[in-house]
PDB file of C-alpha atoms and ligand atoms in Angstrom:
ATOM      1  CA  MET A1073     -66.946  60.685 -20.770  1.00  0.00           C
ATOM      2  CA  ILE A1074     -64.584  57.093 -19.773  1.00  0.00           C
ATOM      3  CA  LYS A1075     -61.535  56.373 -21.744  1.00  0.00           C
ATOM      4  CA  HIS A1076     -61.905  52.563 -21.538  1.00  0.00           C
ATOM      5  CA  LEU A1077     -64.795  50.283 -22.021  1.00  0.00           C
ATOM      6  CA  ARG A1078     -63.796  47.337 -19.863  1.00  0.00           C
ATOM      7  CA  ASP A1079     -66.648  46.526 -17.661  1.00  0.00           C
ATOM      8  CA  ALA A1080     -70.289  47.403 -18.502  1.00  0.00           C
ATOM      9  CA  GLY A1081     -69.900  48.879 -14.333  1.00  0.00           C
ATOM     10  CA  ASP A1082     -67.104  51.318 -16.706  1.00  0.00           C
ATOM     11  CA  LEU A1083     -70.645  53.716 -17.520  1.00  0.00           C
ATOM     12  CA  ASP A1084     -72.864  54.843 -15.165  1.00  0.00           C
ATOM     13  CA  ALA A1085     -76.590  55.373 -16.666  1.00  0.00           C
ATOM     14  CA  GLY A1086     -75.643  58.621 -17.749  1.00  0.00           C
ATOM     15  CA  ASN A1087     -72.971  57.790 -20.249  1.00  0.00           C
ATOM     16  CA  ALA A1088     -74.633  54.209 -21.140  1.00  0.00           C
ATOM     17  CA  THR A1089     -77.616  56.638 -22.005  1.00  0.00           C
ATOM     18  CA  LEU A1090     -75.405  59.171 -24.052  1.00  0.00           C
ATOM     19  CA  ILE A1091     -73.944  55.852 -25.869  1.00  0.00           C
ATOM     20  CA  LEU A1092     -77.539  54.780 -26.677  1.00  0.00           C
ATOM     21  CA  ASP A1093     -78.741  58.460 -27.949  1.00  0.00           C
ATOM     22  CA  THR A1094     -75.802  58.617 -29.732  1.00  0.00           C
ATOM     23  CA  ALA A1095     -75.870  55.322 -32.106  1.00  0.00           C
ATOM     24  CA  ARG A1096     -79.724  56.097 -32.566  1.00  0.00           C
ATOM     25  CA  GLU A1097     -78.104  59.165 -34.471  1.00  0.00           C
ATOM     26  CA  LEU A1098     -75.780  57.278 -36.286  1.00  0.00           C
ATOM     27  CA  ALA A1099     -77.889  54.814 -37.065  1.00  0.00           C
ATOM     28  CA  ARG A1100     -80.247  57.707 -38.167  1.00  0.00           C
ATOM     29  CA  LEU A1101     -77.244  59.484 -40.223  1.00  0.00           C
ATOM     30  CA  THR A1102     -75.786  56.625 -42.167  1.00  0.00           C
ATOM     31  CA  GLY A1103     -79.121  54.000 -42.181  1.00  0.00           C
ATOM     32  CA  GLY A1104     -80.449  55.199 -45.656  1.00  0.00           C
ATOM     33  CA  ARG A1105     -77.431  56.659 -47.071  1.00  0.00           C
ATOM     34  CA  GLU A1106     -75.684  55.246 -50.477  1.00  0.00           C
ATOM     35  CA  VAL A1107     -72.936  56.180 -48.605  1.00  0.00           C
ATOM     36  CA  LYS A1108     -72.146  54.944 -45.227  1.00  0.00           C
ATOM     37  CA  LYS A1109     -69.002  56.720 -44.077  1.00  0.00           C
ATOM     38  CA  LEU A1110     -68.366  59.970 -41.916  1.00  0.00           C
ATOM     39  CA  PRO A1111     -65.123  61.902 -41.742  1.00  0.00           C
ATOM     40  CA  THR A1112     -65.573  61.594 -37.584  1.00  0.00           C
ATOM     41  CA  LEU A1113     -62.376  59.580 -37.100  1.00  0.00           C
ATOM     42  CA  ARG A1114     -60.147  60.553 -40.106  1.00  0.00           C
ATOM     43  CA  GLY A1115     -56.831  60.176 -39.487  1.00  0.00           C
ATOM     44  CA  ARG A1116     -57.361  57.961 -36.011  1.00  0.00           C
ATOM     45  CA  THR A1117     -56.058  54.472 -35.763  1.00  0.00           C
ATOM     46  CA  VAL A1118     -58.368  51.344 -34.652  1.00  0.00           C
ATOM     47  CA  VAL A1119     -56.615  47.949 -33.612  1.00  0.00           C
ATOM     48  CA  ASN A1120     -58.690  45.057 -33.800  1.00  0.00           C
ATOM     49  CA  LEU A1121     -56.945  42.900 -31.620  1.00  0.00           C
ATOM     50  CA  PHE A1122     -58.903  39.348 -31.916  1.00  0.00           C
ATOM     51  CA  TYR A1123     -57.212  36.538 -29.891  1.00  0.00           C
ATOM     52  CA  GLU A1124     -60.527  34.288 -30.117  1.00  0.00           C
ATOM     53  CA  ASP A1125     -62.733  33.762 -32.755  1.00  0.00           C
ATOM     54  CA  SER A1126     -65.410  35.748 -33.774  1.00  0.00           C
ATOM     55  CA  THR A1127     -67.643  36.415 -36.877  1.00  0.00           C
ATOM     56  CA  ARG A1128     -70.077  38.984 -35.119  1.00  0.00           C
ATOM     57  CA  THR A1129     -68.095  41.179 -32.941  1.00  0.00           C
ATOM     58  CA  ARG A1130     -65.448  41.637 -34.864  1.00  0.00           C
ATOM     59  CA  ILE A1131     -67.103  42.144 -38.040  1.00  0.00           C
ATOM     60  CA  SER A1132     -68.649  44.672 -36.215  1.00  0.00           C
ATOM     61  CA  PHE A1133     -66.265  46.757 -35.407  1.00  0.00           C
ATOM     62  CA  GLU A1134     -64.153  46.650 -38.290  1.00  0.00           C
ATOM     63  CA  ALA A1135     -67.344  48.255 -39.983  1.00  0.00           C
ATOM     64  CA  ALA A1136     -67.916  50.821 -37.490  1.00  0.00           C
ATOM     65  CA  ALA A1137     -64.722  51.757 -37.126  1.00  0.00           C
ATOM     66  CA  LYS A1138     -64.391  52.272 -40.945  1.00  0.00           C
ATOM     67  CA  ARG A1139     -68.362  54.121 -41.399  1.00  0.00           C
ATOM     68  CA  LEU A1140     -66.034  56.583 -39.091  1.00  0.00           C
ATOM     69  CA  SER A1141     -63.195  57.178 -41.485  1.00  0.00           C
ATOM     70  CA  ALA A1142     -60.921  55.771 -38.838  1.00  0.00           C
ATOM     71  CA  ASP A1143     -58.021  53.542 -40.579  1.00  0.00           C
ATOM     72  CA  VAL A1144     -58.289  49.650 -39.113  1.00  0.00           C
ATOM     73  CA  ILE A1145     -55.530  47.389 -38.666  1.00  0.00           C
ATOM     74  CA  ASN A1146     -56.798  44.152 -37.957  1.00  0.00           C
ATOM     75  CA  PHE A1147     -55.303  41.411 -35.959  1.00  0.00           C
ATOM     76  CA  SER A1148     -55.859  38.007 -35.410  1.00  0.00           C
ATOM     77  CA  ALA A1149     -53.465  35.934 -32.809  1.00  0.00           C
ATOM     78  CA  LYS A1150     -53.982  33.065 -35.700  1.00  0.00           C
ATOM     79  CA  GLY A1151     -51.144  33.934 -37.938  1.00  0.00           C
ATOM     80  CA  SER A1152     -49.409  36.171 -36.109  1.00  0.00           C
ATOM     81  CA  SER A1153     -46.149  36.381 -33.571  1.00  0.00           C
ATOM     82  CA  VAL A1154     -48.813  35.016 -30.952  1.00  0.00           C
ATOM     83  CA  SER A1155     -48.324  31.308 -32.489  1.00  0.00           C
ATOM     84  CA  LYS A1156     -44.273  32.034 -31.749  1.00  0.00           C
ATOM     85  CA  GLY A1157     -45.250  32.471 -27.744  1.00  0.00           C
ATOM     86  CA  GLU A1158     -45.285  36.462 -28.341  1.00  0.00           C
ATOM     87  CA  SER A1159     -47.239  37.590 -24.656  1.00  0.00           C
ATOM     88  CA  LEU A1160     -49.965  39.877 -24.639  1.00  0.00           C
ATOM     89  CA  LYS A1161     -47.617  42.573 -23.237  1.00  0.00           C
ATOM     90  CA  ASP A1162     -45.002  42.259 -26.037  1.00  0.00           C
ATOM     91  CA  THR A1163     -47.723  42.857 -28.842  1.00  0.00           C
ATOM     92  CA  ALA A1164     -49.669  45.454 -27.434  1.00  0.00           C
ATOM     93  CA  LEU A1165     -46.201  47.217 -26.850  1.00  0.00           C
ATOM     94  CA  THR A1166     -45.376  46.708 -30.607  1.00  0.00           C
ATOM     95  CA  LEU A1167     -49.312  47.787 -30.832  1.00  0.00           C
ATOM     96  CA  GLN A1168     -48.560  51.124 -28.954  1.00  0.00           C
ATOM     97  CA  ALA A1169     -45.314  51.550 -30.917  1.00  0.00           C
ATOM     98  CA  MET A1170     -47.690  52.226 -34.009  1.00  0.00           C
ATOM     99  CA  GLY A1171     -49.332  54.754 -32.022  1.00  0.00           C
ATOM    100  CA  ALA A1172     -53.092  52.863 -32.114  1.00  0.00           C
ATOM    101  CA  ASP A1173     -55.892  55.793 -30.646  1.00  0.00           C
ATOM    102  CA  ALA A1174     -57.693  52.657 -29.962  1.00  0.00           C
ATOM    103  CA  VAL A1175     -57.811  48.546 -29.325  1.00  0.00           C
ATOM    104  CA  VAL A1176     -60.612  46.722 -29.145  1.00  0.00           C
ATOM    105  CA  ILE A1177     -59.554  43.279 -27.814  1.00  0.00           C
ATOM    106  CA  ARG A1178     -61.619  39.582 -27.507  1.00  0.00           C
ATOM    107  CA  HIS A1179     -58.916  37.822 -25.465  1.00  0.00           C
ATOM    108  CA  GLY A1180     -59.498  34.166 -23.836  1.00  0.00           C
ATOM    109  CA  ALA A1181     -58.180  35.226 -20.448  1.00  0.00           C
ATOM    110  CA  SER A1182     -60.955  36.971 -18.065  1.00  0.00           C
ATOM    111  CA  GLY A1183     -59.177  40.795 -17.338  1.00  0.00           C
ATOM    112  CA  ALA A1184     -56.991  41.035 -20.860  1.00  0.00           C
ATOM    113  CA  PRO A1185     -58.624  44.354 -21.204  1.00  0.00           C
ATOM    114  CA  HIS A1186     -57.473  45.383 -17.890  1.00  0.00           C
ATOM    115  CA  ARG A1187     -54.079  44.892 -18.439  1.00  0.00           C
ATOM    116  CA  LEU A1188     -53.395  45.776 -21.963  1.00  0.00           C
ATOM    117  CA  ALA A1189     -54.574  49.187 -20.611  1.00  0.00           C
ATOM    118  CA  ASN A1190     -51.972  49.302 -18.367  1.00  0.00           C
ATOM    119  CA  TRP A1191     -49.543  48.905 -21.423  1.00  0.00           C
ATOM    120  CA  VAL A1192     -51.161  51.035 -24.021  1.00  0.00           C
ATOM    121  CA  ASP A1193     -52.065  55.161 -24.095  1.00  0.00           C
ATOM    122  CA  GLY A1194     -54.929  54.028 -26.336  1.00  0.00           C
ATOM    123  CA  SER A1195     -58.649  53.375 -25.113  1.00  0.00           C
ATOM    124  CA  VAL A1196     -59.296  49.647 -24.685  1.00  0.00           C
ATOM    125  CA  VAL A1197     -62.524  48.239 -25.652  1.00  0.00           C
ATOM    126  CA  ASN A1198     -63.474  45.047 -24.521  1.00  0.00           C
ATOM    127  CA  ALA A1199     -65.261  42.808 -27.108  1.00  0.00           C
ATOM    128  CA  GLY A1200     -65.245  39.739 -24.813  1.00  0.00           C
ATOM    129  CA  ASP A1201     -62.918  38.403 -22.235  1.00  0.00           C
ATOM    130  CA  GLY A1202     -63.094  35.136 -20.890  1.00  0.00           C
ATOM    131  CA  THR A1203     -66.282  34.188 -19.094  1.00  0.00           C
ATOM    132  CA  HIS A1204     -65.853  37.559 -17.779  1.00  0.00           C
ATOM    133  CA  GLU A1205     -67.752  40.391 -19.789  1.00  0.00           C
ATOM    134  CA  HIS A1206     -68.761  41.526 -23.242  1.00  0.00           C
ATOM    135  CA  PRO A1207     -69.860  45.195 -22.505  1.00  0.00           C
ATOM    136  CA  THR A1208     -70.618  46.466 -26.183  1.00  0.00           C
ATOM    137  CA  GLN A1209     -72.865  43.509 -26.837  1.00  0.00           C
ATOM    138  CA  ALA A1210     -75.410  44.270 -23.635  1.00  0.00           C
ATOM    139  CA  LEU A1211     -74.870  48.128 -25.013  1.00  0.00           C
ATOM    140  CA  LEU A1212     -76.223  46.584 -28.477  1.00  0.00           C
ATOM    141  CA  ASP A1213     -79.080  44.633 -26.403  1.00  0.00           C
ATOM    142  CA  ALA A1214     -80.414  47.375 -24.450  1.00  0.00           C
ATOM    143  CA  PHE A1215     -80.012  49.556 -27.780  1.00  0.00           C
ATOM    144  CA  THR A1216     -82.256  46.161 -29.208  1.00  0.00           C
ATOM    145  CA  MET A1217     -84.672  46.411 -25.883  1.00  0.00           C
ATOM    146  CA  ARG A1218     -85.341  50.040 -26.412  1.00  0.00           C
ATOM    147  CA  GLU A1219     -85.886  50.344 -29.990  1.00  0.00           C
ATOM    148  CA  ARG A1220     -88.494  47.255 -30.036  1.00  0.00           C
ATOM    149  CA  LEU A1221     -90.306  48.526 -26.141  1.00  0.00           C
ATOM    150  CA  GLY A1222     -89.283  51.910 -26.089  1.00  0.00           C
ATOM    151  CA  ARG A1223     -87.876  52.060 -22.498  1.00  0.00           C
ATOM    152  CA  LEU A1224     -85.948  50.226 -20.408  1.00  0.00           C
ATOM    153  CA  ALA A1225     -86.569  50.605 -16.768  1.00  0.00           C
ATOM    154  CA  GLY A1226     -89.077  48.594 -15.287  1.00  0.00           C
ATOM    155  CA  LEU A1227     -88.688  45.707 -18.299  1.00  0.00           C
ATOM    156  CA  ASN A1228     -88.919  42.787 -16.691  1.00  0.00           C
ATOM    157  CA  VAL A1229     -85.300  40.601 -18.603  1.00  0.00           C
ATOM    158  CA  THR A1230     -85.370  36.873 -18.307  1.00  0.00           C
ATOM    159  CA  ILE A1231     -81.856  35.745 -19.021  1.00  0.00           C
ATOM    160  CA  VAL A1232     -81.922  31.510 -19.903  1.00  0.00           C
ATOM    161  CA  GLY A1233     -79.809  29.165 -20.710  1.00  0.00           C
ATOM    162  CA  ASP A1234     -75.242  28.910 -19.964  1.00  0.00           C
ATOM    163  CA  VAL A1235     -75.241  31.794 -17.779  1.00  0.00           C
ATOM    164  CA  LEU A1236     -72.414  30.558 -15.916  1.00  0.00           C
ATOM    165  CA  HIS A1237     -69.881  30.498 -19.209  1.00  0.00           C
ATOM    166  CA  SER A1238     -71.584  33.681 -20.623  1.00  0.00           C
ATOM    167  CA  ARG A1239     -69.823  37.236 -20.509  1.00  0.00           C
ATOM    168  CA  VAL A1240     -72.773  38.587 -22.351  1.00  0.00           C
ATOM    169  CA  ALA A1241     -74.861  37.497 -19.601  1.00  0.00           C
ATOM    170  CA  ARG A1242     -72.462  39.097 -17.135  1.00  0.00           C
ATOM    171  CA  SER A1243     -72.752  42.561 -18.800  1.00  0.00           C
ATOM    172  CA  ASN A1244     -76.266  42.423 -19.147  1.00  0.00           C
ATOM    173  CA  VAL A1245     -77.051  41.992 -15.918  1.00  0.00           C
ATOM    174  CA  VAL A1246     -74.865  44.988 -14.544  1.00  0.00           C
ATOM    175  CA  LEU A1247     -75.963  47.454 -17.307  1.00  0.00           C
ATOM    176  CA  LEU A1248     -79.844  46.303 -17.162  1.00  0.00           C
ATOM    177  CA  ALA A1249     -79.725  46.886 -13.291  1.00  0.00           C
ATOM    178  CA  THR A1250     -77.684  50.278 -14.429  1.00  0.00           C
ATOM    179  CA  LEU A1251     -80.335  51.424 -16.828  1.00  0.00           C
ATOM    180  CA  GLY A1252     -83.562  50.271 -14.549  1.00  0.00           C
ATOM    181  CA  ALA A1253     -84.474  47.079 -15.804  1.00  0.00           C
ATOM    182  CA  LYS A1254     -85.130  43.696 -13.871  1.00  0.00           C
ATOM    183  CA  VAL A1255     -83.132  40.682 -14.510  1.00  0.00           C
ATOM    184  CA  THR A1256     -84.042  37.373 -13.944  1.00  0.00           C
ATOM    185  CA  LEU A1257     -81.338  34.141 -14.321  1.00  0.00           C
ATOM    186  CA  VAL A1258     -82.907  30.890 -15.927  1.00  0.00           C
ATOM    187  CA  GLY A1259     -81.127  27.790 -16.318  1.00  0.00           C
ATOM    188  CA  PRO A1260     -80.209  24.682 -14.638  1.00  0.00           C
ATOM    189  CA  PRO A1261     -78.577  25.132 -10.986  1.00  0.00           C
ATOM    190  CA  THR A1262     -75.530  23.749 -12.945  1.00  0.00           C
ATOM    191  CA  LEU A1263     -74.912  26.400 -15.097  1.00  0.00           C
ATOM    192  CA  ILE A1264     -76.148  29.787 -12.888  1.00  0.00           C
ATOM    193  CA  PRO A1265     -73.183  31.257 -10.535  1.00  0.00           C
ATOM    194  CA  VAL A1266     -73.774  31.637  -7.145  1.00  0.00           C
ATOM    195  CA  ASP A1267     -71.990  35.175  -7.601  1.00  0.00           C
ATOM    196  CA  ILE A1268     -74.331  37.286  -9.359  1.00  0.00           C
ATOM    197  CA  ALA A1269     -76.056  40.222  -7.025  1.00  0.00           C
ATOM    198  CA  SER A1270     -78.952  42.224  -8.230  1.00  0.00           C
ATOM    199  CA  ALA A1271     -80.599  39.544 -10.321  1.00  0.00           C
ATOM    200  CA  GLU A1272     -83.135  36.820  -9.802  1.00  0.00           C
ATOM    201  CA  VAL A1273     -82.606  33.388  -9.968  1.00  0.00           C
ATOM    202  CA  SER A1274     -85.511  30.501 -11.429  1.00  0.00           C
ATOM    203  CA  TYR A1275     -84.835  27.622 -12.193  1.00  0.00           C
ATOM    204  CA  ASP A1276     -88.626  27.410 -13.972  1.00  0.00           C
ATOM    205  CA  LEU A1277     -88.674  28.806 -17.181  1.00  0.00           C
ATOM    206  CA  ASP A1278     -92.427  27.939 -18.074  1.00  0.00           C
ATOM    207  CA  ALA A1279     -92.906  30.106 -14.612  1.00  0.00           C
ATOM    208  CA  VAL A1280     -91.524  33.065 -15.758  1.00  0.00           C
ATOM    209  CA  LEU A1281     -92.929  32.943 -19.076  1.00  0.00           C
ATOM    210  CA  PRO A1282     -96.018  35.224 -18.973  1.00  0.00           C
ATOM    211  CA  THR A1283     -94.272  38.040 -17.106  1.00  0.00           C
ATOM    212  CA  SER A1284     -90.946  38.665 -19.474  1.00  0.00           C
ATOM    213  CA  ASP A1285     -91.620  41.753 -21.937  1.00  0.00           C
ATOM    214  CA  VAL A1286     -87.672  40.326 -23.156  1.00  0.00           C
ATOM    215  CA  VAL A1287     -86.619  36.369 -22.918  1.00  0.00           C
ATOM    216  CA  MET A1288     -82.688  36.414 -24.033  1.00  0.00           C
ATOM    217  CA  MET A1289     -81.592  33.129 -24.421  1.00  0.00           C
ATOM    218  CA  LEU A1290     -77.816  31.787 -24.075  1.00  0.00           C
ATOM    219  CA  ARG A1291     -75.256  29.310 -26.582  1.00  0.00           C
ATOM    220  CA  VAL A1292     -74.691  26.566 -24.762  1.00  0.00           C
ATOM    221  CA  GLN A1293     -71.092  27.086 -24.669  1.00  0.00           C
ATOM    222  CA  HIS A1294     -69.515  23.616 -24.862  1.00  0.00           C
ATOM    223  CA  GLU A1295     -66.000  24.740 -25.782  1.00  0.00           C
ATOM    224  CA  ARG A1296     -65.682  26.436 -22.303  1.00  0.00           C
ATOM    225  CA  MET A1297     -67.610  22.989 -20.772  1.00  0.00           C
ATOM    226  CA  ASN A1298     -64.830  20.604 -19.320  1.00  0.00           C
ATOM    227  CA  ALA A1299     -67.503  18.835 -17.047  1.00  0.00           C
ATOM    228  CA  SER A1300     -71.300  17.847 -17.955  1.00  0.00           C
ATOM    229  CA  TYR A1301     -73.262  20.138 -16.151  1.00  0.00           C
ATOM    230  CA  PHE A1302     -76.625  18.267 -17.846  1.00  0.00           C
ATOM    231  CA  PRO A1303     -77.798  14.797 -18.968  1.00  0.00           C
ATOM    232  CA  SER A1304     -78.193  15.307 -22.536  1.00  0.00           C
ATOM    233  CA  ALA A1305     -78.954  17.875 -25.598  1.00  0.00           C
ATOM    234  CA  ARG A1306     -82.363  17.284 -25.576  1.00  0.00           C
ATOM    235  CA  GLU A1307     -83.070  16.877 -21.705  1.00  0.00           C
ATOM    236  CA  TYR A1308     -81.738  20.766 -21.690  1.00  0.00           C
ATOM    237  CA  SER A1309     -83.646  21.561 -24.611  1.00  0.00           C
ATOM    238  CA  ARG A1310     -86.579  20.464 -23.611  1.00  0.00           C
ATOM    239  CA  ARG A1311     -86.691  22.173 -20.471  1.00  0.00           C
ATOM    240  CA  TYR A1312     -84.861  25.934 -21.079  1.00  0.00           C
ATOM    241  CA  GLY A1313     -85.417  25.312 -24.887  1.00  0.00           C
ATOM    242  CA  MET A1314     -87.222  27.870 -26.551  1.00  0.00           C
ATOM    243  CA  ASP A1315     -89.766  26.778 -29.239  1.00  0.00           C
ATOM    244  CA  GLY A1316     -92.995  27.317 -30.437  1.00  0.00           C
ATOM    245  CA  ALA A1317     -94.989  26.038 -27.665  1.00  0.00           C
ATOM    246  CA  ARG A1318     -93.255  28.812 -25.098  1.00  0.00           C
ATOM    247  CA  MET A1319     -92.862  31.283 -27.130  1.00  0.00           C
ATOM    248  CA  ALA A1320     -96.814  31.031 -27.489  1.00  0.00           C
ATOM    249  CA  ARG A1321     -96.853  31.706 -23.629  1.00  0.00           C
ATOM    250  CA  LEU A1322     -94.775  34.718 -23.836  1.00  0.00           C
ATOM    251  CA  PRO A1323     -96.794  38.438 -23.511  1.00  0.00           C
ATOM    252  CA  GLU A1324     -98.529  39.601 -26.972  1.00  0.00           C
ATOM    253  CA  HIS A1325     -95.969  42.253 -26.929  1.00  0.00           C
ATOM    254  CA  ALA A1326     -92.304  39.906 -25.522  1.00  0.00           C
ATOM    255  CA  ILE A1327     -89.482  39.892 -27.981  1.00  0.00           C
ATOM    256  CA  VAL A1328     -86.496  36.733 -28.051  1.00  0.00           C
ATOM    257  CA  MET A1329     -83.264  37.682 -27.757  1.00  0.00           C
ATOM    258  CA  HIS A1330     -79.655  35.758 -29.285  1.00  0.00           C
ATOM    259  CA  PRO A1331     -76.723  36.997 -29.265  1.00  0.00           C
ATOM    260  CA  GLY A1332     -75.359  34.570 -31.571  1.00  0.00           C
ATOM    261  CA  PRO A1333     -74.136  32.229 -32.548  1.00  0.00           C
ATOM    262  CA  MET A1334     -77.070  30.026 -32.100  1.00  0.00           C
ATOM    263  CA  ASN A1335     -77.492  26.335 -31.616  1.00  0.00           C
ATOM    264  CA  ARG A1336     -80.091  25.696 -33.673  1.00  0.00           C
ATOM    265  CA  GLY A1337     -82.691  23.426 -32.001  1.00  0.00           C
ATOM    266  CA  MET A1338     -81.083  23.429 -29.008  1.00  0.00           C
ATOM    267  CA  GLU A1339     -81.683  26.262 -26.790  1.00  0.00           C
ATOM    268  CA  ILE A1340     -83.442  27.842 -29.905  1.00  0.00           C
ATOM    269  CA  SER A1341     -85.863  26.296 -32.285  1.00  0.00           C
ATOM    270  CA  PRO A1342     -85.687  27.681 -35.903  1.00  0.00           C
ATOM    271  CA  GLU A1343     -89.494  28.329 -35.505  1.00  0.00           C
ATOM    272  CA  VAL A1344     -88.145  30.939 -32.503  1.00  0.00           C
ATOM    273  CA  ALA A1345     -85.259  32.283 -34.228  1.00  0.00           C
ATOM    274  CA  ASP A1346     -87.075  33.306 -37.738  1.00  0.00           C
ATOM    275  CA  SER A1347     -90.226  34.267 -36.028  1.00  0.00           C
ATOM    276  CA  PRO A1348     -90.930  37.938 -36.217  1.00  0.00           C
ATOM    277  CA  ARG A1349     -90.807  38.316 -32.353  1.00  0.00           C
ATOM    278  CA  SER A1350     -86.891  37.359 -32.564  1.00  0.00           C
ATOM    279  CA  THR A1351     -84.598  40.175 -32.606  1.00  0.00           C
ATOM    280  CA  ILE A1352     -81.571  38.567 -33.436  1.00  0.00           C
ATOM    281  CA  VAL A1353     -80.967  40.119 -37.211  1.00  0.00           C
ATOM    282  CA  GLU A1354     -81.785  43.583 -35.530  1.00  0.00           C
ATOM    283  CA  GLN A1355     -79.138  43.033 -32.604  1.00  0.00           C
ATOM    284  CA  VAL A1356     -76.158  42.429 -35.435  1.00  0.00           C
ATOM    285  CA  ALA A1357     -76.902  45.592 -37.161  1.00  0.00           C
ATOM    286  CA  ASN A1358     -77.647  48.021 -34.329  1.00  0.00           C
ATOM    287  CA  GLY A1359     -74.104  46.520 -32.939  1.00  0.00           C
ATOM    288  CA  VAL A1360     -72.474  48.538 -35.517  1.00  0.00           C
ATOM    289  CA  SER A1361     -74.197  51.944 -34.753  1.00  0.00           C
ATOM    290  CA  VAL A1362     -73.896  51.018 -31.026  1.00  0.00           C
ATOM    291  CA  ARG A1363     -70.120  50.342 -31.905  1.00  0.00           C
ATOM    292  CA  MET A1364     -69.668  53.411 -33.785  1.00  0.00           C
ATOM    293  CA  ALA A1365     -70.908  55.577 -30.694  1.00  0.00           C
ATOM    294  CA  VAL A1366     -69.026  53.560 -28.617  1.00  0.00           C
ATOM    295  CA  LEU A1367     -65.693  54.776 -30.701  1.00  0.00           C
ATOM    296  CA  TYR A1368     -66.824  58.323 -31.359  1.00  0.00           C
ATOM    297  CA  LEU A1369     -67.447  59.132 -27.643  1.00  0.00           C
ATOM    298  CA  LEU A1370     -64.086  57.117 -26.431  1.00  0.00           C
ATOM    299  CA  LEU A1371     -61.758  59.008 -29.208  1.00  0.00           C
ATOM    300  CA  GLY A1372     -63.407  62.209 -28.419  1.00  0.00           C
ATOM    301  CA  GLY A1373     -64.753  62.486 -31.631  1.00  0.00           C
ATOM    302  CA  LYS A1374     -66.188  65.815 -34.076  1.00  0.00           C
TER     303      LYS A1374
HETATM  304  C1  NCD B1551     -70.808  35.865 -27.997  1.00  0.00           C
HETATM  305  C2  NCD B1551     -69.676  35.495 -27.187  1.00  0.00           C
HETATM  306  O1  NCD B1551     -68.625  36.021 -28.347  1.00  0.00           O
HETATM  307  O2  NCD B1551     -69.373  36.128 -26.430  1.00  0.00           O
HETATM  308  N1  NCD B1551     -71.361  36.272 -29.119  1.00  0.00           N
HETATM  309  C3  NCD B1551     -70.904  38.015 -29.643  1.00  0.00           C
HETATM  310  O3  NCD B1551     -70.515  38.197 -29.100  1.00  0.00           O
HETATM  311  N2  NCD B1551     -72.253  38.259 -30.459  1.00  0.00           N
HETATM  312  C4  NCD B1551     -71.913  34.879 -27.365  1.00  0.00           C
HETATM  313  C5  NCD B1551     -71.142  33.201 -27.688  1.00  0.00           C
HETATM  314  O4  NCD B1551     -70.293  32.983 -28.034  1.00  0.00           O
HETATM  315  O5  NCD B1551     -72.361  32.816 -27.603  1.00  0.00           O
END
């Protein structure tokens, strides 16, 4: 197994599949049990280093590490010496001195996990770096697709919306290509980057719906926008939002995904978000199993 998970590109098909299979086994082992803990990582220390806001990912990594009996240290930049101007490097050296076996990092700067890996001895896991990558989200998405549809190879996955600012989309494009799915990116031309290889591009959502097995809606990331990328929220919704009428154009078996947090009523209507085709809540639950598998395999747990 690899030591760090910085990008989806760190994983070849064998390792990615091993993570998904291990996640399934861990879900089976801990799912129905009253005590959800396994002794696998007892005595190991996992640090969650979060420089950006997070609900799902932070809680999910914490739950995953605790279910494997690791000691968990949660660090959020707010309320730490970061607000006194401490650099990432000095923070990393502090964690190193505490003997972190794994550091899970979310950071606003693309590439921060790569830098961190030079400064600590433990494994580095990227929990989202700027607009770059979010590999465990791609793994939990792949896990969810495989659970719902039985396979990944040959699936048509349509990723819709603010691809430009989405680390989720970038990691999904890479991982899904590794696992043999076909990805189509859809959104307004201003929000589709030109540098993404291994994916098709369409600006017409309605045209691709009938052949999609999976439609993954992305949040419009207002906080990363420093210009106006589309005329209005209403116009965006009308062209690229998933609503009941569009959902009806999907094949019977197709699923609708969203990494959360959602702008309900903008990229996805409540009717779709709360429908049986939506996997949004499953994605969160699967995230814990997938992150357990990642920590377990990276730390060589027994
Ligand atoms: C995403 C993220 O933070 O990149 N959320 C998540 O991790 N579940 C997507 C987003 O913020 O829109």
